Coordinates of C-alpha atoms in Angstrom, one line a residue:
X390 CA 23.4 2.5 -14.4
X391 CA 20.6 0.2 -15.9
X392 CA 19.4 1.7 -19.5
X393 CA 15.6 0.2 -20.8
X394 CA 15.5 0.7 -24.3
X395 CA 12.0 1.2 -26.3
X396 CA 9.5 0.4 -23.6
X397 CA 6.2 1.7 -24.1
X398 CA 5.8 3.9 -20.6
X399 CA 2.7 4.4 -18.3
X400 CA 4.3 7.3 -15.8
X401 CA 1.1 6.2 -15.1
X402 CA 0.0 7.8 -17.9
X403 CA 0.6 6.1 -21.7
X404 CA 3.7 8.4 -23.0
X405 CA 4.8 6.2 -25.8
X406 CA 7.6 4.2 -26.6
X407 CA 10.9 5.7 -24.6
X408 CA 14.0 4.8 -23.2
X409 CA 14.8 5.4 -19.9
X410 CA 18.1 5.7 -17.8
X411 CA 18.4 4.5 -14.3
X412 CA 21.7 6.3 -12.3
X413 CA 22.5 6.3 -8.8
X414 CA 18.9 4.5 -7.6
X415 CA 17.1 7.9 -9.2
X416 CA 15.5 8.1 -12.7
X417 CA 17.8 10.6 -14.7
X418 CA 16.1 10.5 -17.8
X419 CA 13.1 9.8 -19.9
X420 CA 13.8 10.1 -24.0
X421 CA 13.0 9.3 -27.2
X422 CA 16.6 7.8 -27.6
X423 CA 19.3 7.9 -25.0
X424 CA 22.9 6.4 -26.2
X425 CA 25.2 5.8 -23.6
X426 CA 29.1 3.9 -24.8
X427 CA 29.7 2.8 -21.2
X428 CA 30.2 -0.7 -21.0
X429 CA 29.3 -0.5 -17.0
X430 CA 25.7 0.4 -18.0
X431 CA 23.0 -2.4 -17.8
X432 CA 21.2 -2.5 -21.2
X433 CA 17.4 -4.2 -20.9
X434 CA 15.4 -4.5 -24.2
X435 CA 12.0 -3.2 -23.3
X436 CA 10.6 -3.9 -26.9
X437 CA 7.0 -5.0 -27.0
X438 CA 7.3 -4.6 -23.1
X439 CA 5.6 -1.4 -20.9
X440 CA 7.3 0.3 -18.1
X441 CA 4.6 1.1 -15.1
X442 CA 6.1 3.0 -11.9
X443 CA 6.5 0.3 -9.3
X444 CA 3.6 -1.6 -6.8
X445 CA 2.7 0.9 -3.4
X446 CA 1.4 -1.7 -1.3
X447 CA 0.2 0.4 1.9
X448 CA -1.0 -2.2 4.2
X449 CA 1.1 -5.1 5.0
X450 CA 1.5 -7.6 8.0
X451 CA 5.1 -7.3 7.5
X452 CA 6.0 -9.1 11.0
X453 CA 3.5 -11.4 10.0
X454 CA -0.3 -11.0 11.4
X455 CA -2.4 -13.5 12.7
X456 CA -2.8 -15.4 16.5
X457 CA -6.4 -15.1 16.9
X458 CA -6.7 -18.7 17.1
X459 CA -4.0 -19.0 19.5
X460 CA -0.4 -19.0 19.1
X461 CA 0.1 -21.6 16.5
X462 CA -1.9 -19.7 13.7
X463 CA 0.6 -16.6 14.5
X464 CA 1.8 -15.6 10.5
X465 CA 5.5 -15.4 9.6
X466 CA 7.0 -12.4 8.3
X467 CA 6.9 -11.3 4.8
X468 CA 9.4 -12.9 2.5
X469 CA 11.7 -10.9 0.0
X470 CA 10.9 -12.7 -2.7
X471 CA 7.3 -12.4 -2.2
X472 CA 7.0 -8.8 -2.4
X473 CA 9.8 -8.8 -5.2
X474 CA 7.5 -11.6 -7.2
X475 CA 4.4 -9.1 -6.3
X476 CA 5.9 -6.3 -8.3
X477 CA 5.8 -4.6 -4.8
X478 CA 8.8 -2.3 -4.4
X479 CA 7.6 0.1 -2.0
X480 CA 5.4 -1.2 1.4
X481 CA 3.9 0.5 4.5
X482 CA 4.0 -2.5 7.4
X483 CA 1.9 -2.1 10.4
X484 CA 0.7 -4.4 13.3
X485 CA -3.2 -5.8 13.7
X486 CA -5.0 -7.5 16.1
X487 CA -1.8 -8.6 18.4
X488 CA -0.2 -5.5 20.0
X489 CA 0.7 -7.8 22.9
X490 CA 3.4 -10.5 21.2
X491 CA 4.1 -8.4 18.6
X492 CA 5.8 -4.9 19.0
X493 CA 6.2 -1.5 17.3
X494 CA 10.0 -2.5 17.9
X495 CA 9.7 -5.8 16.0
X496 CA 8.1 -4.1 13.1
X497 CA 10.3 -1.6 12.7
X498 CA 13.4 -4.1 12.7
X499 CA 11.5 -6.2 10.1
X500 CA 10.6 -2.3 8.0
X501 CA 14.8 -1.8 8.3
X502 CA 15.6 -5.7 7.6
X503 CA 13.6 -4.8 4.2
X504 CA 14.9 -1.6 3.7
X505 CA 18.4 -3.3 4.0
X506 CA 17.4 -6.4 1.2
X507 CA 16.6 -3.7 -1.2
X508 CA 12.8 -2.0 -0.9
X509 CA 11.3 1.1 0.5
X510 CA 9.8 0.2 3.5
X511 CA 7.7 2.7 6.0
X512 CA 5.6 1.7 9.0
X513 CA 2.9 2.9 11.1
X514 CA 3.0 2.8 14.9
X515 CA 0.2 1.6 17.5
X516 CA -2.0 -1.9 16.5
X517 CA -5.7 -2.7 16.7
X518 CA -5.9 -1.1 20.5
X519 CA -5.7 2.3 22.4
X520 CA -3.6 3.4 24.0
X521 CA -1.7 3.4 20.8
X522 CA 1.5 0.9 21.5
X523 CA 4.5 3.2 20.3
X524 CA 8.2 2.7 20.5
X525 CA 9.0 6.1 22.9
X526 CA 5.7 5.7 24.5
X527 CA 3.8 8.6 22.3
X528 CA 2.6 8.4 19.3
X529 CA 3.7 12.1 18.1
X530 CA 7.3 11.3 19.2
X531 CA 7.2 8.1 17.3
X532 CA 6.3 10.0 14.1
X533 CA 8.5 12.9 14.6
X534 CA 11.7 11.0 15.6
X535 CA 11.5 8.0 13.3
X536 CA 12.1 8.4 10.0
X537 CA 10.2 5.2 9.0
X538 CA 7.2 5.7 10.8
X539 CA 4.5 7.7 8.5
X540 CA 1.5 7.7 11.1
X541 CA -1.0 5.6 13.3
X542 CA -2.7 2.1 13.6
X543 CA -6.2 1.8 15.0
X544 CA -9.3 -0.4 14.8
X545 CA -12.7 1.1 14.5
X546 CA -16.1 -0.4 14.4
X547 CA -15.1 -3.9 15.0
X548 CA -15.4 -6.5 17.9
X549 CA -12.2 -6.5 17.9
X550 CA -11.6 -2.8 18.3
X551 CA -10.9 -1.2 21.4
X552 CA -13.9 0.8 21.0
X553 CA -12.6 4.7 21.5
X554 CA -14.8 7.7 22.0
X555 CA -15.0 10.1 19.6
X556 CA -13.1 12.4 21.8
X557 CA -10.4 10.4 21.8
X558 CA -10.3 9.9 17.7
X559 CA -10.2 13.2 17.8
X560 CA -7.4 13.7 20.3
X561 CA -5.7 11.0 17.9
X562 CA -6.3 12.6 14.7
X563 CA -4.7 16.0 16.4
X564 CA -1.6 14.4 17.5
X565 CA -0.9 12.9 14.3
X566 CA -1.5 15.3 12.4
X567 CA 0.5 18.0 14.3
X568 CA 3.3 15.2 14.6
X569 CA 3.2 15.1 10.8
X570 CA 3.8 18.7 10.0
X571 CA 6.5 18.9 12.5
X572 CA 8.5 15.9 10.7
X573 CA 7.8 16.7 7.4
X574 CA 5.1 13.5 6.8
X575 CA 1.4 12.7 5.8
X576 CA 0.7 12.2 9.6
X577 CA -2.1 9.8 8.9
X578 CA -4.2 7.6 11.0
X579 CA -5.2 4.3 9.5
X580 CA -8.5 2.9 10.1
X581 CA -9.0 -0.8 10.5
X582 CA -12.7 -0.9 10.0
X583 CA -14.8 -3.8 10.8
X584 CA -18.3 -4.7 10.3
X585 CA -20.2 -2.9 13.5
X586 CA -23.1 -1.1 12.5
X587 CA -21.1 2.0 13.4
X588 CA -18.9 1.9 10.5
X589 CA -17.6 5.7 9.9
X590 CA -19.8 7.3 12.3
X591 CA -17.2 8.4 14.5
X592 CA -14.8 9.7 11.8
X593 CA -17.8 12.2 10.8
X594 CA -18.4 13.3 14.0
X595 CA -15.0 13.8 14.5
X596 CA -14.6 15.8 11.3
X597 CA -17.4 17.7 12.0
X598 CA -16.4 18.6 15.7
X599 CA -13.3 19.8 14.5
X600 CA -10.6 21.5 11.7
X601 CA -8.8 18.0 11.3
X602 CA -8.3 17.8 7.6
X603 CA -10.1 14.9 6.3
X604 CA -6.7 13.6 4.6
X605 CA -5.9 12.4 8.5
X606 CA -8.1 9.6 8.7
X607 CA -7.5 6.6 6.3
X608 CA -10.1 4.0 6.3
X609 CA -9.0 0.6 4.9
X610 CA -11.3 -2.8 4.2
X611 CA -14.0 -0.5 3.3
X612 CA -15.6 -3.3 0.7
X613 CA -15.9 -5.4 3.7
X614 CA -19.8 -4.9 3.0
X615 CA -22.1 -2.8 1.3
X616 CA -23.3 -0.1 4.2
X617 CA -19.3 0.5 4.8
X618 CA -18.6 1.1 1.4
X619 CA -21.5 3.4 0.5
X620 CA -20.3 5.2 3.8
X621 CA -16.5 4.9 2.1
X622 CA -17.8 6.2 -1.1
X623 CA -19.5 9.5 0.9
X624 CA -16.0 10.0 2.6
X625 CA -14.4 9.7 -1.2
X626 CA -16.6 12.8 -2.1
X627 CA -15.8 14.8 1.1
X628 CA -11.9 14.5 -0.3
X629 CA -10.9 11.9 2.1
X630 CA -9.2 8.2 0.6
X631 CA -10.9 4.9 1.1
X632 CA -8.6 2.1 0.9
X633 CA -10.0 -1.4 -1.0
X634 CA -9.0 -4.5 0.1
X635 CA -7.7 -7.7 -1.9
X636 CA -9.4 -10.6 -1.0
X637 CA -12.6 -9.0 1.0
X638 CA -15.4 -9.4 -1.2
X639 CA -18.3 -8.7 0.6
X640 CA -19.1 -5.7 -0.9
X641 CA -17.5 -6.6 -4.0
X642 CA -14.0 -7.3 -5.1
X643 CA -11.5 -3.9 -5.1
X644 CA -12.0 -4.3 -9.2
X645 CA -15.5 -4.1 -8.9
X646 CA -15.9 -1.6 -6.5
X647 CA -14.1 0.7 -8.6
X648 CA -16.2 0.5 -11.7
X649 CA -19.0 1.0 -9.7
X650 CA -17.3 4.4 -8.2
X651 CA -16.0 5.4 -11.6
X652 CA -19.8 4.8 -12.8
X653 CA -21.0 6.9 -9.7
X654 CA -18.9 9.8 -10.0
X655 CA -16.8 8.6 -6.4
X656 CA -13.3 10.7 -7.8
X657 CA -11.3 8.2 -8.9
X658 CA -8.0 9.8 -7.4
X659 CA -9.2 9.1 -3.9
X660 CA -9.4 5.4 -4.4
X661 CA -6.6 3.0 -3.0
X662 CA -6.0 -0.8 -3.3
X663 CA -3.9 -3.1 -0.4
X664 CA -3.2 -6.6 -0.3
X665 CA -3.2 -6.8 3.4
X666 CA -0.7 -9.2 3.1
X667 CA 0.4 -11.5 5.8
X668 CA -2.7 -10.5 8.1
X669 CA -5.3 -13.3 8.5
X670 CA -8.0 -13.4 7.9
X671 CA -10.6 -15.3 9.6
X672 CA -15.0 -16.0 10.2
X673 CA -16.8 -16.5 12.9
X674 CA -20.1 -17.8 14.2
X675 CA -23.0 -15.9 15.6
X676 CA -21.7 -16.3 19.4
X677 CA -18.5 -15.0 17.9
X678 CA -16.3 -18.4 18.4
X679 CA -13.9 -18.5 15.5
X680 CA -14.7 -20.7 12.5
X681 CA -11.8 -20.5 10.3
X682 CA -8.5 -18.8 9.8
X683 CA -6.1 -17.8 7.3
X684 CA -3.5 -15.9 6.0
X685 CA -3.5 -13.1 3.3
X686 CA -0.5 -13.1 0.5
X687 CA 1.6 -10.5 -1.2
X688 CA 1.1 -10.2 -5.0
X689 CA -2.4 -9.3 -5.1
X690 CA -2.5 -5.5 -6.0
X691 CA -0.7 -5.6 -9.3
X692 CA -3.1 -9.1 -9.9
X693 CA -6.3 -6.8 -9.4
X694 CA -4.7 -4.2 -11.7
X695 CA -4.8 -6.9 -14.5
X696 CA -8.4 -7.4 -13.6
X697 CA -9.1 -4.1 -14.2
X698 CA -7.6 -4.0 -17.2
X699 CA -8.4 -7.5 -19.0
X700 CA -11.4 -8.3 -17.3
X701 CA -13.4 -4.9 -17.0
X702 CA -11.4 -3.1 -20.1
X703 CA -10.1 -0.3 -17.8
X704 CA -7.0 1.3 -19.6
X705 CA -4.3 0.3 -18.1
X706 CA -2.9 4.1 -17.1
X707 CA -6.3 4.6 -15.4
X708 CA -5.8 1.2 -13.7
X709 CA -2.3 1.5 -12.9
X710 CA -3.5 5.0 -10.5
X711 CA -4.9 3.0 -7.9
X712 CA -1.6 0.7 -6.9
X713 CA 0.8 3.8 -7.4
X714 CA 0.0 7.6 -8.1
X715 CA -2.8 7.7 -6.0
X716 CA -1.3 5.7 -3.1
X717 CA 2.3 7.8 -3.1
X718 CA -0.5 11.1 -2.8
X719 CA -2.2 9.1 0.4
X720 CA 0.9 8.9 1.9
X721 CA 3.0 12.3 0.6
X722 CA 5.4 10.6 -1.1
X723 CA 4.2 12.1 -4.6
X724 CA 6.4 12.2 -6.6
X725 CA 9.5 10.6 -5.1
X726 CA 7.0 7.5 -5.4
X727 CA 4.2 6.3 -7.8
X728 CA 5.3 7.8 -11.1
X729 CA 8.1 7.4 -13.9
X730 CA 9.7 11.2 -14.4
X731 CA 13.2 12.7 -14.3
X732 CA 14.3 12.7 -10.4
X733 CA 12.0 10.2 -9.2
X734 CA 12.9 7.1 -7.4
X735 CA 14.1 4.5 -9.8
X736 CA 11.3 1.7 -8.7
X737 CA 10.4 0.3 -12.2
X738 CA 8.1 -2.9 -13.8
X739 CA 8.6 -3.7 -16.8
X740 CA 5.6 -6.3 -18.0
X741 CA 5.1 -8.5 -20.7
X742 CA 1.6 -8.0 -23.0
X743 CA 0.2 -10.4 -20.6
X744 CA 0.9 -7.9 -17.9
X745 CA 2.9 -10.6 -16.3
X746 CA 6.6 -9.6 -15.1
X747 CA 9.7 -9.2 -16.4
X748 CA 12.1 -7.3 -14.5
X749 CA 11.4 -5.4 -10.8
X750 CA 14.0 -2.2 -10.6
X751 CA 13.5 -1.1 -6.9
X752 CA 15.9 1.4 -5.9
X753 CA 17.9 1.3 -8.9
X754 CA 18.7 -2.3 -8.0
X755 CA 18.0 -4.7 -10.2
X756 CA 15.7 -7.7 -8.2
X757 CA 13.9 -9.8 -11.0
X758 CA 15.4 -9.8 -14.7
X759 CA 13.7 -11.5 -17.3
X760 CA 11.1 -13.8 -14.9
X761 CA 14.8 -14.5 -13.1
X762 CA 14.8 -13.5 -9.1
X763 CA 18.1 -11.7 -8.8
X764 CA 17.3 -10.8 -4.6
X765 CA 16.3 -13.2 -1.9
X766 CA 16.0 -12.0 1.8
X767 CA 19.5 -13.1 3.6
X768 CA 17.7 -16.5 5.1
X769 CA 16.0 -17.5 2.6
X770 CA 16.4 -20.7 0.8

């Protein structure tokens, strides 16, 4: 049992100064004042400290992304510690541009690996490509027989992309969904999006040609520039969520972006923000020959929160939506993830003023205590 005395809590929302008790990797309760006499419970002094619900990072390269330059600019996995120091205690992993060397089965033994060091990990089958790479050779059986997997992979609009029809989105969309209702998941199909003139053209048409809810389709990297994102805010309005990128800035910064859609009316609850950690990054020329290549990291989500917050005066509970509530509703996992109540999944941060970390709780489980790293993955150093 941990026990955090006199935080101020953000479930996200600002509900004053509480304690809160941590039992058998669950929250069990939320109170003015909770005295326990057991010396096997954990006691953390949250004065002067707030409690947030733990970092949702949905998009993460958790195999490691990369190889567009060739095999030596392959990424390596995600680290433990990374994601720990991130404040991330729950992460979707996926595969990118390299469906070929990398595998839905490599994933998914890097999603358990992290699963096993202490974090909620989930994963989306397929890659950049189509046919979808899968583990049991179809996408629907993947998402109803595999507990970790939550939905689909697929690039759209990008010279990368395998350039589907719309027929076949739609066919996508269809599976997924159904596959999602039968296991009791969001059923979701995330959309790479590059910087093709077609940008969510095919998603509309989709939508309109058919009763696929618009929930289904998950466009991420929609700041990539300013035609995507104007497209990304229309979705926004239709009741679909647009996913903002950490380090893209083409069409602004994910900060930015969402003081311009709280200033334009986008709904703020559709908005999500990903760190598209581990997956490179990389330019090119006009003829398309690769200029320069790089690699994304981890902790970036709860950093652009702080932006929000001490650099466009967002308060914090409305900042704190877009790393947590509002990503654990994208991916039906509300509220067993993204909030602080009574029953929820014990995956806690508790911040200094500075909004800098304290301690990470994820699972119950103690990983970070007082700016101290408790958890390392088993190899590393």
């Amino acid at each position: 049992m941990i026990l955090i005395k006199q935080a101020e809590v953000y479930t996200p929302h600002i509900i004053g100064i509480k304690d809160v008790l941590v039992c058998g990797g669950q929250i069990e309760a939320i109170e003015d004042r909770i005295s326990l006499p057991l010396p096997s419970c954990h006691v953390i002094d949250g004065t002067g400290k707030l409690l947030i619900p733990g970092i949702i990072d949905p998009h993460v390269h958790v195999t490691g992304g990369g190889g567009e330059g060739s095999f030596h600019t392959q990424v390596p996995p995600v680290s433990l510690s990374d994601l720990i120091r991130g404040g991330v205690t729950t992460v979707v992993g996926l595969l990118g541009t390299d469906g070929i060397t990398r595998s839905v089965e490599n994933l998914l033994a890097r999603v358990k690996a992290l699963k096993e060091e202490g974090i909620s990990t989930y994963a989306c089958t397929g890659s950049y490509g189509f046919p979808s790479v899968t583990l049991t050779g179809d996408v629907k059986r993947d998402l109803v027989f595999i507990d970790e997997i939550l939905g689909v992979k697929l690039a759209l609009s990008d010279h990368r992309a395998p350039n589907v029809t719309v027929n076949e989105l739609m066919r996508l969309g269809s599976d997924t969904r159904t596959a999602g209702m039968l296991s009791g998941k969001c059923g979701i199909v995330v959309l790479h999006m590059g910087d093709a003139p077609s940008g969510l053209a095919p998603v509309r048409e989709a939508l309109a040609r058919t009763a696929i809810p618009v929930k289904i389709f998950h466009p991420t990297h929609v700041n990539r520039k300013r035609e995507l994102l104007e497209e990304a805010f229309a979705f926004a309005r239709q009741g679909g969520f647009i996913d903002l990128t950490c380090g893209i800035d083409g069409a602004g910064r994910p900060a930015a972006c969402i003081m311009e859609a709280r200033e334009r009316g986008i709904p703020m609850e559709q908005i999500t923000i990903s760190s598209d950690g581990m997956g490179s990054w990389s330019t090119y020329d006009e003829s398309g020959s690769l200029l320069a290549i790089g690699y994304a990291p981890v902790d970036t989500v709860l950093k652009e929160v702080k932006v929000l917050v001490q650099e466009y005066q967002l308060p914090l509970e409305e900042a704190l939506c877009f790393a947590t509530s509002n990503t654990a509703r994208s991916l039906e996992l509300f509220p067993k993830k993204g909030c602080i109540r009574a029953g929820s999944d014990a995956d806690l941060l508790l911040l200094e003023e500075d909004l800098s970390i304290h301690t990470v709780i994820a699972g119950g489980r103690r990983m970070l205590e007082d700016h101290v790293l408790l958890q390392k993955g088993t190899y590393e150093i």
